[in-house]
């Protein structure tokens, strides 16, 4: 299993942004990341300089949104949907996107459900509950 470090993730998104701007060939994963980067132009400054990105603190106390966490969640959700894991996420996300009229907005709602599932799992010391995750998405 691949377990990237925080720096690996930041380097990946910065390099994807650089390659996209230079019109270089992207890997399939980079192409998916690029699609989400394009939908978040407000993150361009954070993605431009890898050394600054590696040093930046996005703690809750700083009050800044973490663009790397946000883009990683988009990427994770896109992957979950593509393989329908947990089972039912593809249908639930498509229904939510249809209701909202936006895949992007649906992803933001799904992020809240994903965060809730992870928080509950950690708080209770139990594995993530995929069924509860899907139900949260359906309720949105």
Short mmCIF file of N, CA, C and O in Angstrom, two decimals:
data_model
loop_
_atom_site.label_atom_id
_atom_site.label_comp_id
_atom_site.label_asym_id
_atom_site.label_seq_id
_atom_site.Cartn_x
_atom_site.Cartn_y
_atom_site.Cartn_z
N UNK A 1 0.85 -1.18 0.00
CA UNK A 1 0.00 0.00 0.00
C UNK A 1 0.90 1.24 0.00
O UNK A 1 1.91 1.29 0.66
N UNK A 2 0.48 2.23 -0.73
CA UNK A 2 1.22 3.48 -0.85
C UNK A 2 0.80 4.43 0.27
O UNK A 2 -0.38 4.71 0.44
N UNK A 3 1.77 4.89 1.05
CA UNK A 3 1.49 5.82 2.14
C UNK A 3 2.39 7.04 1.98
O UNK A 3 3.48 7.09 2.54
N UNK A 4 1.93 8.03 1.21
CA UNK A 4 2.78 9.20 0.99
C UNK A 4 2.86 10.08 2.23
O UNK A 4 1.93 10.17 3.02
N UNK A 5 4.00 10.71 2.39
CA UNK A 5 4.16 11.67 3.48
C UNK A 5 3.49 12.99 3.08
O UNK A 5 3.12 13.19 1.93
N UNK A 6 3.39 13.88 4.04
CA UNK A 6 2.84 15.21 3.76
C UNK A 6 3.65 15.89 2.66
O UNK A 6 3.09 16.49 1.75
N UNK A 7 4.97 15.77 2.73
CA UNK A 7 5.82 16.39 1.71
C UNK A 7 5.62 15.74 0.35
O UNK A 7 5.63 16.43 -0.68
N UNK A 8 5.44 14.41 0.32
CA UNK A 8 5.18 13.72 -0.95
C UNK A 8 3.91 14.26 -1.61
O UNK A 8 3.89 14.49 -2.81
N UNK A 9 2.89 14.43 -0.81
CA UNK A 9 1.61 14.93 -1.33
C UNK A 9 1.78 16.34 -1.88
O UNK A 9 1.31 16.66 -2.98
N UNK A 10 2.44 17.18 -1.13
CA UNK A 10 2.64 18.57 -1.57
C UNK A 10 3.49 18.62 -2.84
O UNK A 10 3.17 19.38 -3.77
N UNK A 11 4.53 17.81 -2.89
CA UNK A 11 5.36 17.77 -4.10
C UNK A 11 4.54 17.28 -5.30
O UNK A 11 4.68 17.81 -6.41
N UNK A 12 3.72 16.27 -5.09
CA UNK A 12 2.89 15.73 -6.17
C UNK A 12 2.00 16.82 -6.77
O UNK A 12 1.95 17.00 -7.99
N UNK A 13 1.28 17.56 -5.92
CA UNK A 13 0.38 18.58 -6.44
C UNK A 13 1.15 19.75 -7.07
O UNK A 13 0.73 20.26 -8.11
N UNK A 14 2.25 20.15 -6.48
CA UNK A 14 3.06 21.23 -7.07
C UNK A 14 3.62 20.81 -8.42
O UNK A 14 3.61 21.59 -9.39
N UNK A 15 4.12 19.58 -8.51
CA UNK A 15 4.67 19.09 -9.77
C UNK A 15 3.57 18.93 -10.82
O UNK A 15 3.78 19.25 -12.00
N UNK A 16 2.41 18.48 -10.42
CA UNK A 16 1.29 18.37 -11.36
C UNK A 16 0.91 19.75 -11.89
O UNK A 16 0.70 19.92 -13.10
N UNK A 17 0.87 20.73 -11.01
CA UNK A 17 0.56 22.11 -11.41
C UNK A 17 1.62 22.63 -12.38
O UNK A 17 1.30 23.23 -13.42
N UNK A 18 2.88 22.38 -12.08
CA UNK A 18 3.96 22.82 -12.95
C UNK A 18 3.86 22.18 -14.33
O UNK A 18 3.95 22.85 -15.36
N UNK A 19 3.64 20.85 -14.34
CA UNK A 19 3.54 20.13 -15.61
C UNK A 19 2.32 20.60 -16.42
O UNK A 19 2.40 20.73 -17.64
N UNK A 20 1.23 20.88 -15.75
CA UNK A 20 0.02 21.35 -16.43
C UNK A 20 0.29 22.70 -17.08
O UNK A 20 -0.05 22.92 -18.24
N UNK A 21 0.95 23.60 -16.36
CA UNK A 21 1.25 24.93 -16.90
C UNK A 21 2.26 24.86 -18.04
O UNK A 21 2.22 25.70 -18.95
N UNK A 22 3.14 23.86 -18.03
CA UNK A 22 4.15 23.71 -19.08
C UNK A 22 3.65 22.83 -20.23
O UNK A 22 4.41 22.55 -21.16
N UNK A 23 2.39 22.40 -20.15
CA UNK A 23 1.80 21.52 -21.16
C UNK A 23 2.60 20.23 -21.35
O UNK A 23 2.75 19.73 -22.46
N UNK A 24 3.10 19.70 -20.25
CA UNK A 24 3.83 18.44 -20.28
C UNK A 24 2.86 17.28 -20.12
O UNK A 24 1.74 17.45 -19.63
N UNK A 25 3.30 16.11 -20.51
CA UNK A 25 2.47 14.91 -20.39
C UNK A 25 2.29 14.58 -18.92
O UNK A 25 3.24 14.60 -18.13
N UNK A 26 1.05 14.25 -18.55
CA UNK A 26 0.70 13.90 -17.18
C UNK A 26 0.42 12.41 -17.07
O UNK A 26 -0.10 11.80 -18.01
N UNK A 27 0.70 11.85 -15.93
CA UNK A 27 0.29 10.48 -15.65
C UNK A 27 -1.23 10.49 -15.47
O UNK A 27 -1.83 11.56 -15.27
N UNK A 28 -1.89 9.34 -15.52
CA UNK A 28 -3.34 9.33 -15.29
C UNK A 28 -3.75 9.95 -13.95
O UNK A 28 -4.72 10.70 -13.89
N UNK A 29 -3.00 9.67 -12.89
CA UNK A 29 -3.32 10.25 -11.59
C UNK A 29 -3.12 11.76 -11.61
O UNK A 29 -3.94 12.52 -11.07
N UNK A 30 -2.05 12.21 -12.24
CA UNK A 30 -1.82 13.65 -12.37
C UNK A 30 -2.93 14.32 -13.17
O UNK A 30 -3.32 15.45 -12.86
N UNK A 31 -3.43 13.64 -14.18
CA UNK A 31 -4.52 14.21 -15.00
C UNK A 31 -5.78 14.42 -14.16
O UNK A 31 -6.46 15.44 -14.30
N UNK A 32 -6.06 13.49 -13.27
CA UNK A 32 -7.22 13.65 -12.38
C UNK A 32 -6.95 14.80 -11.42
O UNK A 32 -7.82 15.65 -11.20
N UNK A 33 -5.75 14.85 -10.86
CA UNK A 33 -5.39 15.94 -9.95
C UNK A 33 -5.48 17.28 -10.67
O UNK A 33 -5.98 18.26 -10.11
N UNK A 34 -4.99 17.34 -11.90
CA UNK A 34 -5.03 18.57 -12.69
C UNK A 34 -6.47 19.08 -12.84
O UNK A 34 -6.74 20.27 -12.70
N UNK A 35 -7.39 18.16 -13.08
CA UNK A 35 -8.79 18.56 -13.24
C UNK A 35 -9.31 19.26 -11.99
O UNK A 35 -10.07 20.23 -12.09
N UNK A 36 -8.90 18.80 -10.81
CA UNK A 36 -9.34 19.43 -9.56
C UNK A 36 -8.55 20.71 -9.28
O UNK A 36 -9.10 21.67 -8.76
N UNK A 37 -7.28 20.73 -9.66
CA UNK A 37 -6.49 21.95 -9.51
C UNK A 37 -7.11 23.08 -10.34
O UNK A 37 -7.23 24.21 -9.86
N UNK A 38 -7.50 22.76 -11.55
CA UNK A 38 -8.11 23.76 -12.44
C UNK A 38 -9.38 24.34 -11.82
O UNK A 38 -9.67 25.52 -11.97
N UNK A 39 -10.11 23.51 -11.10
CA UNK A 39 -11.36 23.97 -10.48
C UNK A 39 -11.11 24.77 -9.20
O UNK A 39 -12.06 25.27 -8.59
N UNK A 40 -9.85 24.87 -8.80
CA UNK A 40 -9.49 25.64 -7.60
C UNK A 40 -8.37 26.64 -7.94
O UNK A 40 -7.25 26.52 -7.41
N UNK A 41 -8.67 27.64 -8.76
CA UNK A 41 -7.62 28.62 -9.11
C UNK A 41 -7.11 29.40 -7.90
O UNK A 41 -5.99 29.92 -7.94
N UNK A 42 -7.88 29.42 -6.84
CA UNK A 42 -7.45 30.12 -5.62
C UNK A 42 -6.22 29.45 -4.98
O UNK A 42 -5.58 30.04 -4.10
N UNK A 43 -5.88 28.24 -5.40
CA UNK A 43 -4.74 27.53 -4.85
C UNK A 43 -3.47 27.71 -5.67
O UNK A 43 -2.42 27.16 -5.32
N UNK A 44 -3.53 28.46 -6.75
CA UNK A 44 -2.38 28.61 -7.66
C UNK A 44 -1.13 29.08 -6.92
O UNK A 44 -0.04 28.53 -7.13
N UNK A 45 -1.26 30.07 -6.06
CA UNK A 45 -0.08 30.58 -5.34
C UNK A 45 0.55 29.49 -4.46
O UNK A 45 1.77 29.38 -4.40
N UNK A 46 -0.27 28.70 -3.81
CA UNK A 46 0.23 27.64 -2.93
C UNK A 46 0.94 26.54 -3.71
O UNK A 46 1.83 25.87 -3.18
N UNK A 47 0.57 26.37 -4.98
CA UNK A 47 1.12 25.29 -5.80
C UNK A 47 2.33 25.71 -6.62
O UNK A 47 3.00 24.87 -7.21
N UNK A 48 2.62 26.98 -6.66
CA UNK A 48 3.66 27.50 -7.55
C UNK A 48 5.07 27.21 -7.05
O UNK A 48 5.95 26.87 -7.84
N UNK A 49 5.31 27.31 -5.76
CA UNK A 49 6.66 27.16 -5.21
C UNK A 49 6.69 25.98 -4.24
O UNK A 49 6.14 26.05 -3.14
N UNK A 50 7.33 24.91 -4.66
CA UNK A 50 7.34 23.68 -3.87
C UNK A 50 8.02 23.89 -2.51
O UNK A 50 7.56 23.35 -1.50
N UNK A 51 9.09 24.66 -2.45
CA UNK A 51 9.78 24.86 -1.17
C UNK A 51 8.90 25.61 -0.17
O UNK A 51 8.85 25.27 1.01
N UNK A 52 8.18 26.60 -0.64
CA UNK A 52 7.24 27.32 0.22
C UNK A 52 6.11 26.38 0.65
O UNK A 52 5.70 26.39 1.81
N UNK A 53 5.64 25.57 -0.29
CA UNK A 53 4.57 24.62 0.02
C UNK A 53 4.99 23.64 1.12
O UNK A 53 4.21 23.32 2.02
N UNK A 54 6.23 23.18 1.05
CA UNK A 54 6.73 22.22 2.04
C UNK A 54 6.86 22.85 3.42
O UNK A 54 6.66 22.19 4.43
N UNK A 55 7.15 24.13 3.47
CA UNK A 55 7.36 24.82 4.75
C UNK A 55 6.08 25.38 5.35
O UNK A 55 6.03 25.65 6.56
N UNK A 56 5.05 25.53 4.55
CA UNK A 56 3.82 26.19 5.00
C UNK A 56 3.10 25.38 6.08
O UNK A 56 2.99 24.16 5.99
N UNK A 57 2.62 26.09 7.09
CA UNK A 57 1.83 25.46 8.17
C UNK A 57 0.36 25.78 7.93
O UNK A 57 -0.02 26.95 7.87
N UNK A 58 -0.44 24.76 7.78
CA UNK A 58 -1.88 24.93 7.58
C UNK A 58 -2.64 24.43 8.79
O UNK A 58 -3.65 23.77 8.67
N UNK A 59 -2.16 24.75 9.97
CA UNK A 59 -2.82 24.29 11.19
C UNK A 59 -4.19 24.97 11.33
O UNK A 59 -4.43 26.05 10.77
N UNK A 60 -5.05 24.35 12.08
CA UNK A 60 -6.38 24.90 12.34
C UNK A 60 -6.25 26.28 12.97
O UNK A 60 -6.99 27.21 12.64
N UNK A 61 -5.26 26.43 13.84
CA UNK A 61 -5.06 27.69 14.53
C UNK A 61 -4.69 28.83 13.58
O UNK A 61 -4.99 29.99 13.85
N UNK A 62 -4.05 28.50 12.46
CA UNK A 62 -3.66 29.54 11.51
C UNK A 62 -4.85 30.08 10.74
O UNK A 62 -4.78 31.15 10.15
N UNK A 63 -5.95 29.32 10.74
CA UNK A 63 -7.17 29.78 10.07
C UNK A 63 -7.13 29.70 8.56
O UNK A 63 -8.04 30.17 7.89
N UNK A 64 -6.09 29.09 8.00
CA UNK A 64 -5.99 28.94 6.56
C UNK A 64 -6.50 27.58 6.13
O UNK A 64 -6.23 26.58 6.80
N UNK A 65 -7.19 27.55 5.00
CA UNK A 65 -7.57 26.27 4.42
C UNK A 65 -6.31 25.60 3.88
O UNK A 65 -5.40 26.28 3.39
N UNK A 66 -6.23 24.31 3.98
CA UNK A 66 -5.10 23.56 3.48
C UNK A 66 -5.41 23.09 2.06
O UNK A 66 -6.17 22.15 1.87
N UNK A 67 -4.83 23.73 1.05
CA UNK A 67 -5.14 23.36 -0.33
C UNK A 67 -4.73 21.93 -0.66
O UNK A 67 -5.38 21.27 -1.48
N UNK A 68 -3.69 21.43 -0.03
CA UNK A 68 -3.20 20.09 -0.31
C UNK A 68 -4.14 19.04 0.27
O UNK A 68 -4.40 18.02 -0.37
N UNK A 69 -4.66 19.29 1.44
CA UNK A 69 -5.66 18.40 2.02
C UNK A 69 -6.93 18.42 1.18
O UNK A 69 -7.49 17.37 0.86
N UNK A 70 -7.35 19.61 0.79
CA UNK A 70 -8.58 19.75 0.01
C UNK A 70 -8.45 19.01 -1.33
O UNK A 70 -9.34 18.22 -1.70
N UNK A 71 -7.35 19.23 -2.04
CA UNK A 71 -7.16 18.55 -3.32
C UNK A 71 -7.00 17.05 -3.14
O UNK A 71 -7.49 16.26 -3.96
N UNK A 72 -6.35 16.64 -2.05
CA UNK A 72 -6.21 15.20 -1.77
C UNK A 72 -7.57 14.55 -1.53
O UNK A 72 -7.80 13.41 -1.96
N UNK A 73 -8.44 15.26 -0.87
CA UNK A 73 -9.79 14.72 -0.63
C UNK A 73 -10.54 14.60 -1.95
O UNK A 73 -11.23 13.59 -2.19
N UNK A 74 -10.43 15.60 -2.82
CA UNK A 74 -11.05 15.48 -4.15
C UNK A 74 -10.51 14.24 -4.87
O UNK A 74 -11.29 13.47 -5.45
N UNK A 75 -9.21 14.06 -4.82
CA UNK A 75 -8.59 12.93 -5.50
C UNK A 75 -9.05 11.60 -4.91
O UNK A 75 -9.37 10.66 -5.65
N UNK A 76 -9.12 11.53 -3.59
CA UNK A 76 -9.58 10.31 -2.92
C UNK A 76 -11.02 9.98 -3.28
O UNK A 76 -11.36 8.83 -3.57
N UNK A 77 -11.85 10.99 -3.27
CA UNK A 77 -13.26 10.79 -3.59
C UNK A 77 -13.42 10.37 -5.04
O UNK A 77 -14.20 9.46 -5.35
N UNK A 78 -12.68 11.00 -5.95
CA UNK A 78 -12.73 10.62 -7.36
C UNK A 78 -12.35 9.15 -7.54
O UNK A 78 -12.98 8.41 -8.31
N UNK A 79 -11.32 8.71 -6.82
CA UNK A 79 -10.89 7.32 -6.88
C UNK A 79 -11.96 6.39 -6.31
O UNK A 79 -12.26 5.34 -6.88
N UNK A 80 -12.54 6.75 -5.17
CA UNK A 80 -13.61 5.95 -4.58
C UNK A 80 -14.76 5.77 -5.57
O UNK A 80 -15.29 4.67 -5.74
N UNK A 81 -15.13 6.86 -6.22
CA UNK A 81 -16.24 6.82 -7.18
C UNK A 81 -15.87 5.95 -8.37
O UNK A 81 -16.69 5.14 -8.85
N UNK A 82 -14.64 6.07 -8.86
CA UNK A 82 -14.23 5.32 -10.06
C UNK A 82 -14.26 3.81 -9.84
O UNK A 82 -14.53 3.06 -10.77
N UNK A 83 -13.98 3.37 -8.61
CA UNK A 83 -13.98 1.93 -8.33
C UNK A 83 -15.20 1.49 -7.51
O UNK A 83 -15.30 0.33 -7.12
N UNK A 84 -16.10 2.43 -7.25
CA UNK A 84 -17.30 2.18 -6.45
C UNK A 84 -16.98 1.50 -5.12
O UNK A 84 -17.55 0.48 -4.75
N UNK A 85 -16.05 2.12 -4.41
CA UNK A 85 -15.64 1.61 -3.10
C UNK A 85 -15.62 2.75 -2.10
O UNK A 85 -14.90 3.72 -2.32
N UNK A 86 -16.39 2.72 -1.06
CA UNK A 86 -17.27 1.63 -0.66
C UNK A 86 -18.45 1.47 -1.63
O UNK A 86 -18.85 2.44 -2.28
N UNK A 87 -18.96 0.24 -1.70
CA UNK A 87 -20.05 -0.02 -2.63
C UNK A 87 -21.22 0.94 -2.44
O UNK A 87 -21.65 1.19 -1.32
N UNK A 88 -21.66 1.51 -3.55
CA UNK A 88 -22.78 2.44 -3.51
C UNK A 88 -22.37 3.90 -3.61
O UNK A 88 -23.21 4.77 -3.84
N UNK A 89 -21.06 4.19 -3.47
CA UNK A 89 -20.65 5.60 -3.50
C UNK A 89 -20.84 6.20 -4.89
O UNK A 89 -21.17 7.37 -5.02
N UNK A 90 -20.64 5.40 -5.93
CA UNK A 90 -20.80 5.93 -7.29
C UNK A 90 -22.23 6.42 -7.49
O UNK A 90 -22.46 7.56 -7.91
N UNK A 91 -23.19 5.58 -7.18
CA UNK A 91 -24.60 5.96 -7.37
C UNK A 91 -24.98 7.12 -6.46
O UNK A 91 -25.66 8.06 -6.89
N UNK A 92 -24.55 7.07 -5.21
CA UNK A 92 -24.89 8.14 -4.26
C UNK A 92 -24.28 9.47 -4.69
O UNK A 92 -24.93 10.52 -4.62
N UNK A 93 -23.04 9.45 -5.16
CA UNK A 93 -22.39 10.70 -5.57
C UNK A 93 -23.01 11.24 -6.85
O UNK A 93 -23.20 12.46 -6.98
N UNK A 94 -23.35 10.36 -7.79
CA UNK A 94 -24.00 10.82 -9.02
C UNK A 94 -25.37 11.41 -8.72
O UNK A 94 -25.74 12.45 -9.31
N UNK A 95 -26.12 10.79 -7.83
CA UNK A 95 -27.44 11.33 -7.46
C UNK A 95 -27.28 12.70 -6.79
O UNK A 95 -28.04 13.63 -7.07
N UNK A 96 -26.29 12.83 -5.92
CA UNK A 96 -26.05 14.11 -5.24
C UNK A 96 -25.63 15.18 -6.24
O UNK A 96 -26.13 16.31 -6.20
N UNK A 97 -24.74 14.83 -7.15
CA UNK A 97 -24.29 15.79 -8.17
C UNK A 97 -25.47 16.23 -9.04
O UNK A 97 -25.59 17.41 -9.39
N UNK A 98 -26.33 15.30 -9.37
CA UNK A 98 -27.52 15.63 -10.17
C UNK A 98 -28.44 16.58 -9.40
O UNK A 98 -28.93 17.56 -9.94
N UNK A 99 -28.67 16.27 -8.12
CA UNK A 99 -29.52 17.12 -7.28
C UNK A 99 -28.96 18.53 -7.14
O UNK A 99 -29.69 19.51 -7.17
N UNK A 100 -27.64 18.62 -6.98
CA UNK A 100 -26.99 19.91 -6.78
C UNK A 100 -26.66 20.62 -8.08
O UNK A 100 -26.35 21.81 -8.08
N UNK A 101 -26.67 19.87 -9.18
CA UNK A 101 -26.31 20.44 -10.47
C UNK A 101 -24.82 20.68 -10.62
O UNK A 101 -24.40 21.48 -11.46
N UNK A 102 -24.00 20.00 -9.79
CA UNK A 102 -22.56 20.23 -9.82
C UNK A 102 -21.81 19.06 -9.20
O UNK A 102 -22.01 18.76 -8.01
N UNK A 103 -20.93 18.45 -9.97
CA UNK A 103 -20.07 17.40 -9.43
C UNK A 103 -19.14 17.99 -8.36
O UNK A 103 -18.91 17.37 -7.32
N UNK A 104 -18.64 19.18 -8.63
CA UNK A 104 -17.72 19.83 -7.70
C UNK A 104 -18.40 20.09 -6.35
O UNK A 104 -17.85 19.77 -5.29
N UNK A 105 -19.60 20.64 -6.39
CA UNK A 105 -20.32 20.90 -5.15
C UNK A 105 -20.64 19.59 -4.43
O UNK A 105 -20.56 19.51 -3.20
N UNK A 106 -20.96 18.55 -5.19
CA UNK A 106 -21.22 17.24 -4.59
C UNK A 106 -19.98 16.74 -3.86
O UNK A 106 -20.09 16.22 -2.74
N UNK A 107 -18.82 16.91 -4.47
CA UNK A 107 -17.57 16.49 -3.82
C UNK A 107 -17.39 17.20 -2.48
O UNK A 107 -16.96 16.58 -1.51
N UNK A 108 -17.73 18.47 -2.43
CA UNK A 108 -17.57 19.20 -1.17
C UNK A 108 -18.50 18.66 -0.08
O UNK A 108 -18.10 18.56 1.08
N UNK A 109 -19.70 18.26 -0.45
CA UNK A 109 -20.60 17.63 0.51
C UNK A 109 -20.06 16.26 0.93
O UNK A 109 -20.12 15.90 2.11
N UNK A 110 -19.55 15.51 -0.03
CA UNK A 110 -18.99 14.19 0.27
C UNK A 110 -17.79 14.32 1.20
O UNK A 110 -17.60 13.49 2.10
N UNK A 111 -17.00 15.38 1.02
CA UNK A 111 -15.85 15.62 1.92
C UNK A 111 -16.30 15.71 3.37
O UNK A 111 -15.64 15.20 4.27
N UNK A 112 -17.42 16.39 3.59
CA UNK A 112 -17.93 16.51 4.95
C UNK A 112 -18.29 15.14 5.51
O UNK A 112 -17.99 14.83 6.67
N UNK A 113 -18.91 14.31 4.67
CA UNK A 113 -19.27 12.95 5.11
C UNK A 113 -18.02 12.11 5.35
O UNK A 113 -17.96 11.35 6.32
N UNK A 114 -17.03 12.25 4.49
CA UNK A 114 -15.78 11.51 4.65
C UNK A 114 -15.09 11.92 5.95
O UNK A 114 -14.64 11.06 6.73
N UNK A 115 -15.03 13.21 6.20
CA UNK A 115 -14.43 13.70 7.44
C UNK A 115 -15.16 13.19 8.67
O UNK A 115 -14.54 12.79 9.66
N UNK A 116 -16.49 13.18 8.58
CA UNK A 116 -17.31 12.68 9.70
C UNK A 116 -17.04 11.20 9.94
O UNK A 116 -16.90 10.76 11.08
N UNK A 117 -16.95 10.42 8.85
CA UNK A 117 -16.71 8.99 8.99
C UNK A 117 -15.34 8.73 9.63
O UNK A 117 -15.22 7.90 10.54
N UNK A 118 -14.33 9.45 9.19
CA UNK A 118 -12.98 9.27 9.74
C UNK A 118 -12.93 9.69 11.20
O UNK A 118 -12.38 8.98 12.05
N UNK A 119 -13.55 10.82 11.52
CA UNK A 119 -13.57 11.30 12.90
C UNK A 119 -14.26 10.28 13.81
O UNK A 119 -13.76 9.95 14.88
N UNK A 120 -15.41 9.77 13.38
CA UNK A 120 -16.16 8.79 14.17
C UNK A 120 -15.34 7.52 14.36
O UNK A 120 -15.29 6.96 15.46
N UNK A 121 -14.69 7.07 13.31
CA UNK A 121 -13.87 5.87 13.37
C UNK A 121 -12.74 6.04 14.39
O UNK A 121 -12.51 5.18 15.24
N UNK A 122 -12.06 7.18 14.30
CA UNK A 122 -10.95 7.42 15.22
C UNK A 122 -11.44 7.59 16.66
O UNK A 122 -10.83 7.08 17.59
N UNK A 123 -12.52 8.30 16.83
CA UNK A 123 -13.06 8.54 18.17
C UNK A 123 -13.47 7.23 18.84
O UNK A 123 -13.26 7.03 20.03
N UNK A 124 -14.07 6.33 18.06
CA UNK A 124 -14.58 5.08 18.62
C UNK A 124 -13.57 3.93 18.54
O UNK A 124 -13.87 2.83 19.02
N UNK A 125 -12.44 4.15 17.89
CA UNK A 125 -11.45 3.09 17.76
C UNK A 125 -11.93 1.93 16.92
O UNK A 125 -11.56 0.78 17.16
N UNK A 126 -12.76 2.23 15.92
CA UNK A 126 -13.34 1.20 15.05
C UNK A 126 -12.94 1.46 13.60
O UNK A 126 -12.58 2.59 13.25
N UNK A 127 -13.05 0.45 12.75
CA UNK A 127 -12.78 0.67 11.33
C UNK A 127 -13.80 1.67 10.74
O UNK A 127 -14.92 1.79 11.27
N UNK A 128 -13.43 2.35 9.67
CA UNK A 128 -14.38 3.25 9.03
C UNK A 128 -15.65 2.51 8.60
O UNK A 128 -15.59 1.36 8.15
N UNK A 129 -16.79 3.16 8.78
CA UNK A 129 -18.09 2.56 8.46
C UNK A 129 -18.55 3.05 7.10
O UNK A 129 -19.15 4.12 6.96
N UNK A 130 -18.26 2.25 6.07
CA UNK A 130 -18.62 2.61 4.70
C UNK A 130 -20.11 2.80 4.51
O UNK A 130 -20.53 3.69 3.77
N UNK A 131 -20.91 1.98 5.17
CA UNK A 131 -22.37 2.10 5.02
C UNK A 131 -22.86 3.43 5.58
O UNK A 131 -23.72 4.09 4.97
N UNK A 132 -22.32 3.84 6.72
CA UNK A 132 -22.71 5.13 7.30
C UNK A 132 -22.25 6.28 6.40
O UNK A 132 -22.96 7.29 6.25
N UNK A 133 -21.11 6.14 5.79
CA UNK A 133 -20.57 7.13 4.85
C UNK A 133 -21.53 7.32 3.67
O UNK A 133 -21.90 8.43 3.32
N UNK A 134 -21.93 6.21 3.08
CA UNK A 134 -22.86 6.26 1.94
C UNK A 134 -24.19 6.86 2.36
O UNK A 134 -24.78 7.69 1.66
N UNK A 135 -24.67 6.48 3.52
CA UNK A 135 -25.95 7.02 4.02
C UNK A 135 -25.85 8.52 4.23
O UNK A 135 -26.78 9.27 3.93
N UNK A 136 -24.73 9.00 4.74
CA UNK A 136 -24.52 10.44 4.91
C UNK A 136 -24.60 11.14 3.56
O UNK A 136 -25.24 12.20 3.45
N UNK A 137 -23.97 10.57 2.54
CA UNK A 137 -24.02 11.16 1.20
C UNK A 137 -25.46 11.19 0.69
O UNK A 137 -25.92 12.19 0.13
N UNK A 138 -26.18 10.10 0.88
CA UNK A 138 -27.57 10.02 0.41
C UNK A 138 -28.45 11.06 1.10
O UNK A 138 -29.38 11.60 0.50
N UNK A 139 -28.19 11.33 2.38
CA UNK A 139 -28.99 12.32 3.13
C UNK A 139 -28.75 13.73 2.64
O UNK A 139 -29.56 14.62 2.88
N UNK A 140 -27.62 13.98 2.00
CA UNK A 140 -27.29 15.32 1.53
C UNK A 140 -28.21 15.67 0.38
O UNK A 140 -28.38 16.70 -0.08
#
